[in-house]
Amino acid sequence: MKKIKTFYSLKQVCHKMDSSFSKSPLKPYLLMKKIKEKNYDKYFDIEENFEPIKKEDFLIAHTEEYVNNVFNKKGNYVTNGLPWSKELVKSLHYTTGSLLAAKRWAIEHPEELCFAPVSGMHHAKPHSGSGYCTFSGQVISAIKIYEETGLSGAYLDLDCHYGNSIQDTYNFNPLLEKAIPKGFNINPSGYNETYIEDFKYKLELLKKEILKNKIHYVVFAHGADSHNEDDLGGKVDTKHWIKAAEVFANWVNDVSDDLGKSLPVIMCLFGGYRSDNYDFVLDLHITSLLTCKKIIYNNEFSKSIK
Ligand SMILES: [Zn+2]
């Protein structure tokens, strides 16, 4: 059985969250625990020995002053809105490391669907953190991939909130225009049916650029806060939230058919906040992952998740 190649280590988790509203640094742990409890771990091939990124790698997307502030609990270290701890800082090497390892694997093995259980990176800015995000893991991993392989990626960011990290870093590091070309941080807009239509339209435009060899891999960040019962979000109901995963997965198959080879795909988590029912957030993420797996691998996985 083909599994989802997953880059997950306990080192990417931070347990010292006090009473933080955001559970993002703990989410990888809660999600993987739930996957195990539901006996879905058989669908995931977990690689835990991936390399963390180095402290100097954060300078790809951030000023030395801000990076030092985060490491030394000085100045604007708290602009991410999260409680500071040594454990949090340590975990940041592994969250971006997970995404980078998943990208490398997907590019080398495009026939394998890859998963980096990460969130908390798409609002960070060159000079500060923002919105529960400390460092721009998307930007850092994309530029490292571009430097290693010359390949460019697109983000399908279905978090309810615009991922400003990419836009905000073009001036700071011009290599980003190669790593994630302008216009390829894609966020659907609208509600329910119009949201799905807008997503399909944007995927068609992206497909043209992939077939022109301008984009070589895609990251699907199916943030659960785009669900309309989320504390911080609200664009689509459950049916349309899952529909977005189906649309994406069918599109991947369509693009791969036209390419004559598998399109490298990396999935990750991004937002999702339900103070009344965090399990709902985790269930949405699991449903999206297994929906993509089922369609892209064309398996007969048929269990619906409540
Ligand atoms: Zn969000």
Short mmCIF file of C-alpha atoms and ligand atoms in Angstrom, two decimals, residues 122-123 159-161 225 271 273, ligand 1:
data_model
loop_
_atom_site.label_atom_id
_atom_site.label_comp_id
_atom_site.label_asym_id
_atom_site.label_seq_id
_atom_site.Cartn_x
_atom_site.Cartn_y
_atom_site.Cartn_z
CA HIS A 122 3.00 32.19 6.87
CA HIS A 123 2.58 35.53 8.69
CA ASP A 159 -5.72 29.04 5.35
CA CYS A 160 -8.46 31.63 5.90
CA HIS A 161 -5.85 34.36 6.38
CA ASP A 225 -9.51 27.99 9.78
CA GLY A 271 -4.24 27.38 10.82
CA TYR A 273 -8.70 27.32 15.94
ZN ZN B 1 -5.09 31.40 9.59
#
